[in-house]
Coordinates of C-alpha atoms in Angstrom, one line a residue:
M1 CA 0.6 -7.0 16.7
E2 CA -0.2 -4.4 14.1
I3 CA 1.7 -4.2 10.8
I4 CA 1.7 -0.9 8.9
V5 CA 3.0 -0.6 5.4
A6 CA 4.3 2.9 4.4
E7 CA 2.0 4.9 2.1
N8 CA 4.7 5.1 -0.6
A9 CA 6.5 1.8 -0.8
G10 CA 7.7 -0.4 -3.7
F11 CA 7.8 0.0 -7.5
C12 CA 8.0 3.5 -8.8
Y13 CA 6.9 4.5 -12.3
G14 CA 10.4 4.1 -13.9
V15 CA 10.8 0.6 -12.5
K16 CA 7.3 -0.4 -13.6
R17 CA 8.0 0.9 -17.1
A18 CA 11.3 -1.0 -17.3
I19 CA 9.7 -4.3 -16.1
N20 CA 6.8 -3.9 -18.6
L21 CA 9.2 -3.3 -21.5
A22 CA 11.2 -6.4 -20.5
S23 CA 8.1 -8.6 -20.0
H24 CA 6.7 -7.7 -23.4
S25 CA 10.1 -8.5 -25.0
V26 CA 9.7 -12.2 -24.1
Y27 CA 7.3 -12.5 -27.1
R28 CA 9.9 -11.3 -29.6
A29 CA 11.5 -13.6 -32.1
N30 CA 15.0 -12.5 -31.1
R31 CA 16.6 -13.7 -27.9
T32 CA 16.6 -10.9 -25.3
F33 CA 19.3 -9.7 -22.9
T34 CA 19.6 -6.9 -20.3
L35 CA 22.9 -5.1 -20.0
G36 CA 23.4 -5.4 -16.2
P37 CA 20.4 -6.2 -14.0
I38 CA 17.4 -4.2 -15.3
I39 CA 16.6 -3.1 -11.7
H40 CA 18.4 -3.8 -8.4
N41 CA 16.2 -6.6 -7.1
P42 CA 17.5 -10.2 -7.3
Q43 CA 14.0 -11.8 -7.2
V44 CA 12.7 -9.8 -10.2
V45 CA 16.0 -10.5 -12.1
K46 CA 15.6 -14.2 -11.3
K47 CA 12.0 -14.2 -12.7
L48 CA 13.1 -12.5 -15.9
T49 CA 15.9 -15.0 -16.3
E50 CA 13.4 -17.9 -15.9
A51 CA 11.3 -16.2 -18.6
G52 CA 14.2 -16.3 -20.9
I53 CA 15.7 -12.8 -20.4
K54 CA 19.4 -13.2 -19.6
T55 CA 21.6 -10.6 -17.9
I56 CA 25.0 -9.8 -19.5
D57 CA 27.7 -7.5 -18.3
D58 CA 29.2 -6.6 -21.6
L59 CA 27.9 -6.2 -25.2
D60 CA 30.9 -8.3 -26.4
Q61 CA 29.1 -11.4 -24.9
I62 CA 26.5 -11.3 -27.7
D63 CA 26.5 -11.0 -31.4
R64 CA 22.7 -10.8 -32.1
G65 CA 19.4 -10.5 -30.5
T66 CA 17.6 -7.8 -28.5
I67 CA 19.3 -5.8 -25.8
I68 CA 17.4 -4.0 -23.0
F69 CA 19.2 -0.9 -21.5
R70 CA 18.2 -0.9 -17.9
S71 CA 16.4 1.8 -15.9
H72 CA 19.6 3.5 -14.8
G73 CA 20.6 4.5 -18.4
V74 CA 23.8 3.9 -20.4
S75 CA 26.4 6.0 -22.1
P76 CA 26.3 7.1 -25.8
K77 CA 29.3 4.8 -26.5
I78 CA 27.3 1.7 -25.4
Y79 CA 24.3 2.8 -27.3
Q80 CA 26.4 3.3 -30.5
K81 CA 28.2 -0.1 -30.0
A82 CA 24.8 -1.8 -29.8
K83 CA 23.8 -0.2 -33.0
E84 CA 27.0 -1.1 -34.8
K85 CA 26.5 -4.8 -33.7
G86 CA 23.0 -4.7 -35.3
L87 CA 21.3 -5.4 -32.0
E88 CA 17.6 -4.5 -31.6
I89 CA 17.5 -2.0 -28.8
I90 CA 14.9 -1.5 -26.1
D91 CA 15.7 1.6 -24.0
A92 CA 14.2 1.1 -20.5
T93 CA 16.0 4.2 -19.1
C94 CA 13.8 5.9 -16.5
P95 CA 12.4 9.2 -18.0
N96 CA 13.7 11.0 -14.8
V97 CA 17.2 9.7 -15.5
S98 CA 17.0 10.8 -19.1
K99 CA 16.0 14.2 -17.9
V100 CA 19.1 14.5 -15.7
Q101 CA 21.2 13.5 -18.6
K102 CA 19.7 16.2 -20.8
I103 CA 20.1 18.9 -18.1
A104 CA 23.8 17.9 -17.6
L105 CA 24.5 18.1 -21.4
H106 CA 22.7 21.5 -21.6
L107 CA 24.8 22.9 -18.7
K108 CA 28.0 21.6 -20.4
K109 CA 27.1 23.4 -23.6
K110 CA 26.7 26.6 -21.6
G111 CA 30.2 26.3 -20.3
Y112 CA 29.5 25.0 -16.8
T113 CA 31.6 22.4 -15.0
I114 CA 29.2 19.7 -14.0
I115 CA 28.8 18.4 -10.4
I116 CA 26.7 15.3 -9.9
I117 CA 25.6 14.7 -6.3
G118 CA 25.4 10.9 -6.0
E119 CA 27.4 7.7 -5.8
K120 CA 30.2 7.5 -8.3
E121 CA 29.9 3.8 -8.9
H122 CA 26.2 3.7 -9.3
P123 CA 25.2 2.9 -12.9
E124 CA 22.9 6.0 -13.2
V125 CA 25.8 8.3 -12.2
T126 CA 28.2 6.4 -14.4
S127 CA 26.0 6.9 -17.4
I128 CA 25.9 10.7 -16.8
L129 CA 29.7 10.9 -16.2
E130 CA 30.4 9.1 -19.4
L131 CA 27.8 11.2 -21.3
V132 CA 29.3 14.5 -20.2
A133 CA 32.9 13.1 -20.5
N134 CA 34.9 16.2 -19.6
N135 CA 34.7 18.7 -16.7
V136 CA 32.4 16.6 -14.7
F137 CA 32.8 15.5 -11.0
C138 CA 30.8 13.4 -8.6
L139 CA 30.3 14.3 -4.9
N140 CA 28.6 12.1 -2.3
S141 CA 29.4 14.1 0.8
S142 CA 29.7 17.8 1.8
K143 CA 33.2 17.0 3.1
E144 CA 34.4 16.3 -0.5
V145 CA 33.7 19.9 -1.6
S146 CA 36.9 21.2 0.1
K147 CA 38.9 18.7 -2.0
L148 CA 37.6 20.2 -5.3
F149 CA 40.3 22.3 -7.0
L150 CA 38.8 23.7 -10.2
N151 CA 39.9 26.4 -12.6
T152 CA 36.3 27.7 -12.8
D153 CA 33.7 29.5 -10.7
K154 CA 30.8 28.3 -12.9
L155 CA 29.2 25.1 -11.7
G156 CA 26.1 23.3 -12.9
V157 CA 24.7 20.9 -10.3
V158 CA 22.4 17.9 -10.7
A159 CA 21.5 15.0 -8.4
Q160 CA 21.3 11.3 -8.7
T161 CA 17.5 10.7 -8.8
T162 CA 17.4 8.7 -5.6
Q163 CA 19.5 11.1 -3.5
T164 CA 18.2 12.3 -0.2
L165 CA 17.2 16.0 -0.1
E166 CA 19.1 16.5 3.1
N167 CA 22.4 15.4 1.5
F168 CA 21.7 17.4 -1.6
K169 CA 21.1 20.6 0.4
K170 CA 24.3 20.0 2.5
I171 CA 26.5 19.7 -0.6
V172 CA 24.9 22.6 -2.4
Y173 CA 25.3 24.8 0.7
R174 CA 29.0 24.0 0.8
L175 CA 29.4 24.6 -2.9
I176 CA 27.9 28.1 -2.5
S177 CA 30.6 29.0 -0.1
H178 CA 33.4 27.9 -2.4
F179 CA 32.2 29.0 -5.9
K180 CA 30.8 32.2 -7.3
E181 CA 28.3 31.0 -9.8
L182 CA 26.0 27.9 -9.4
R183 CA 23.1 26.7 -11.5
V184 CA 21.4 24.1 -9.4
F185 CA 18.8 21.6 -10.6
N186 CA 17.0 19.5 -8.0
T187 CA 16.7 16.4 -10.1
I188 CA 15.8 14.1 -7.2
C189 CA 12.8 12.0 -8.2
K190 CA 9.5 13.1 -6.6
S191 CA 8.6 9.4 -6.1
A192 CA 11.9 8.9 -4.2
L193 CA 11.2 11.9 -2.0
S194 CA 7.7 10.7 -1.2
M195 CA 9.0 7.3 -0.4
Q196 CA 11.7 8.8 1.9
K197 CA 9.1 11.0 3.6
S198 CA 6.5 8.3 4.3
S199 CA 9.2 5.9 5.5
L200 CA 10.6 8.4 7.9
Q201 CA 7.2 9.3 9.3
L202 CA 6.3 5.6 9.8
A203 CA 9.7 4.8 11.4
K204 CA 9.0 7.4 14.1
K205 CA 5.7 5.8 15.1
V206 CA 6.7 2.1 15.3
G207 CA 8.7 -0.2 17.5
V208 CA 10.5 -2.0 14.6
M209 CA 11.0 -0.9 11.0
I210 CA 11.5 -3.4 8.2
V211 CA 13.0 -2.1 4.9
I212 CA 12.7 -4.5 2.0
G213 CA 14.8 -4.3 -1.1
G214 CA 18.0 -5.5 -2.9
Y215 CA 21.2 -5.0 -1.0
N216 CA 22.6 -3.5 -4.2
S217 CA 19.7 -1.0 -4.4
A218 CA 20.9 2.6 -3.6
N219 CA 17.5 3.9 -2.8
T220 CA 16.7 1.0 -0.5
R221 CA 20.0 1.6 1.4
R222 CA 19.0 5.3 1.7
L223 CA 15.6 4.4 3.1
T224 CA 17.4 2.2 5.7
D225 CA 19.7 5.0 6.7
I226 CA 16.8 7.5 6.9
C227 CA 14.8 5.1 9.1
K228 CA 17.7 4.2 11.4
K229 CA 18.2 7.9 12.3
V230 CA 14.9 7.9 14.1
N231 CA 14.5 4.2 14.9
H232 CA 17.5 2.1 15.8
Q233 CA 15.5 -1.1 15.4
T234 CA 15.5 -0.8 11.6
Y235 CA 16.4 -3.9 9.5
H236 CA 17.1 -4.2 5.8
I237 CA 16.1 -7.5 4.2
E238 CA 15.8 -8.8 0.7
E239 CA 13.3 -11.6 1.3
P240 CA 10.9 -12.9 4.0
C241 CA 13.1 -15.8 5.1
Q242 CA 15.6 -13.2 6.5
L243 CA 13.2 -12.0 9.2
K244 CA 14.2 -13.0 12.7
S245 CA 11.8 -13.7 15.5
D246 CA 13.8 -11.7 18.1
W247 CA 13.3 -8.5 16.1
I248 CA 9.6 -8.4 16.6
K249 CA 9.2 -10.2 19.9
D250 CA 7.0 -8.2 22.3
Q251 CA 6.5 -5.4 19.7
R252 CA 3.0 -3.8 19.3
I253 CA 3.5 -2.1 16.0
I254 CA 5.8 -3.1 13.1
G255 CA 6.5 -0.7 10.2
V256 CA 7.2 -2.0 6.7
T257 CA 8.6 0.0 3.7
A258 CA 10.3 -1.0 0.5
G259 CA 12.7 0.4 -2.1
A260 CA 11.6 1.5 -5.6
S261 CA 12.8 -1.8 -7.1
T262 CA 10.7 -4.0 -4.8
P263 CA 7.5 -5.6 -6.2
S264 CA 4.2 -5.6 -4.3
W265 CA 4.2 -9.5 -4.0
I266 CA 7.5 -9.4 -2.0
I267 CA 6.0 -6.8 0.4
E268 CA 2.9 -9.0 0.8
D269 CA 5.1 -12.0 1.5
V270 CA 7.0 -10.1 4.2
V271 CA 3.7 -9.1 5.9
K272 CA 2.5 -12.7 5.8
K273 CA 5.8 -13.9 7.3
L274 CA 5.6 -11.2 10.1
K275 CA 2.1 -12.4 11.0
S276 CA 3.3 -16.0 11.0
I277 CA 6.2 -15.2 13.3
D278 CA 3.9 -13.3 15.6
N279 CA 1.6 -16.3 15.9
E280 CA 4.6 -18.5 16.7
N281 CA 5.8 -16.1 19.4
R282 CA 2.5 -16.2 21.3

């Protein structure tokens, strides 16, 4: 049995940066916390917790120490609250997310109503919604465009950085047919696009496709959906122990990819487990 790992799989630049910032904070005198999981990967969050970096859900849970703002970004209100509490701030917001925030603010100042193409409940989108505050809407499907009743024809469009290009194009196309003036910024991360492309290409060639990443990871779920469109035997797992013997029985080629929040050591462990299962099946 041959195992092929996608060319672009695992940690992206923004995630690496966030993890490095968190890892170095361990040596600070203050106790360190992250506001929400720093990335959407349970194993990485567990390792950071074991190193002394605790995850909290609200700034009211602490009165002092160092707070790390996760890779998805936070709203200005949260940033200001941390300052007022006298917390030391480490901003691990992905530079690509910061770029989307700046573009959205620029469009708002120019009088555009903002459309964010993405998942409304995702922390990255939430940070942009709260930043812009007024005249901002989130769309995750082209079907939602017809439900938009706006007193403007001027729309500024940005995307959640881990969106698929296909969904982005569909929604923009529908918006063009409903509104007169659009300023569209393709803010999908190049790393995310490369990951999607290499995963899709691999899924077409293999018998079974394994996608590794947190179940709460938006980009990993998208990779799974993309692969399933061309390979029905696509499975999303968080860790090696979830692999099942039946999935790979009698298969010649297995494909493996991973979301942007998945470290290389988990990918390696999954490959080892696949080899072990293959040996047992013989």
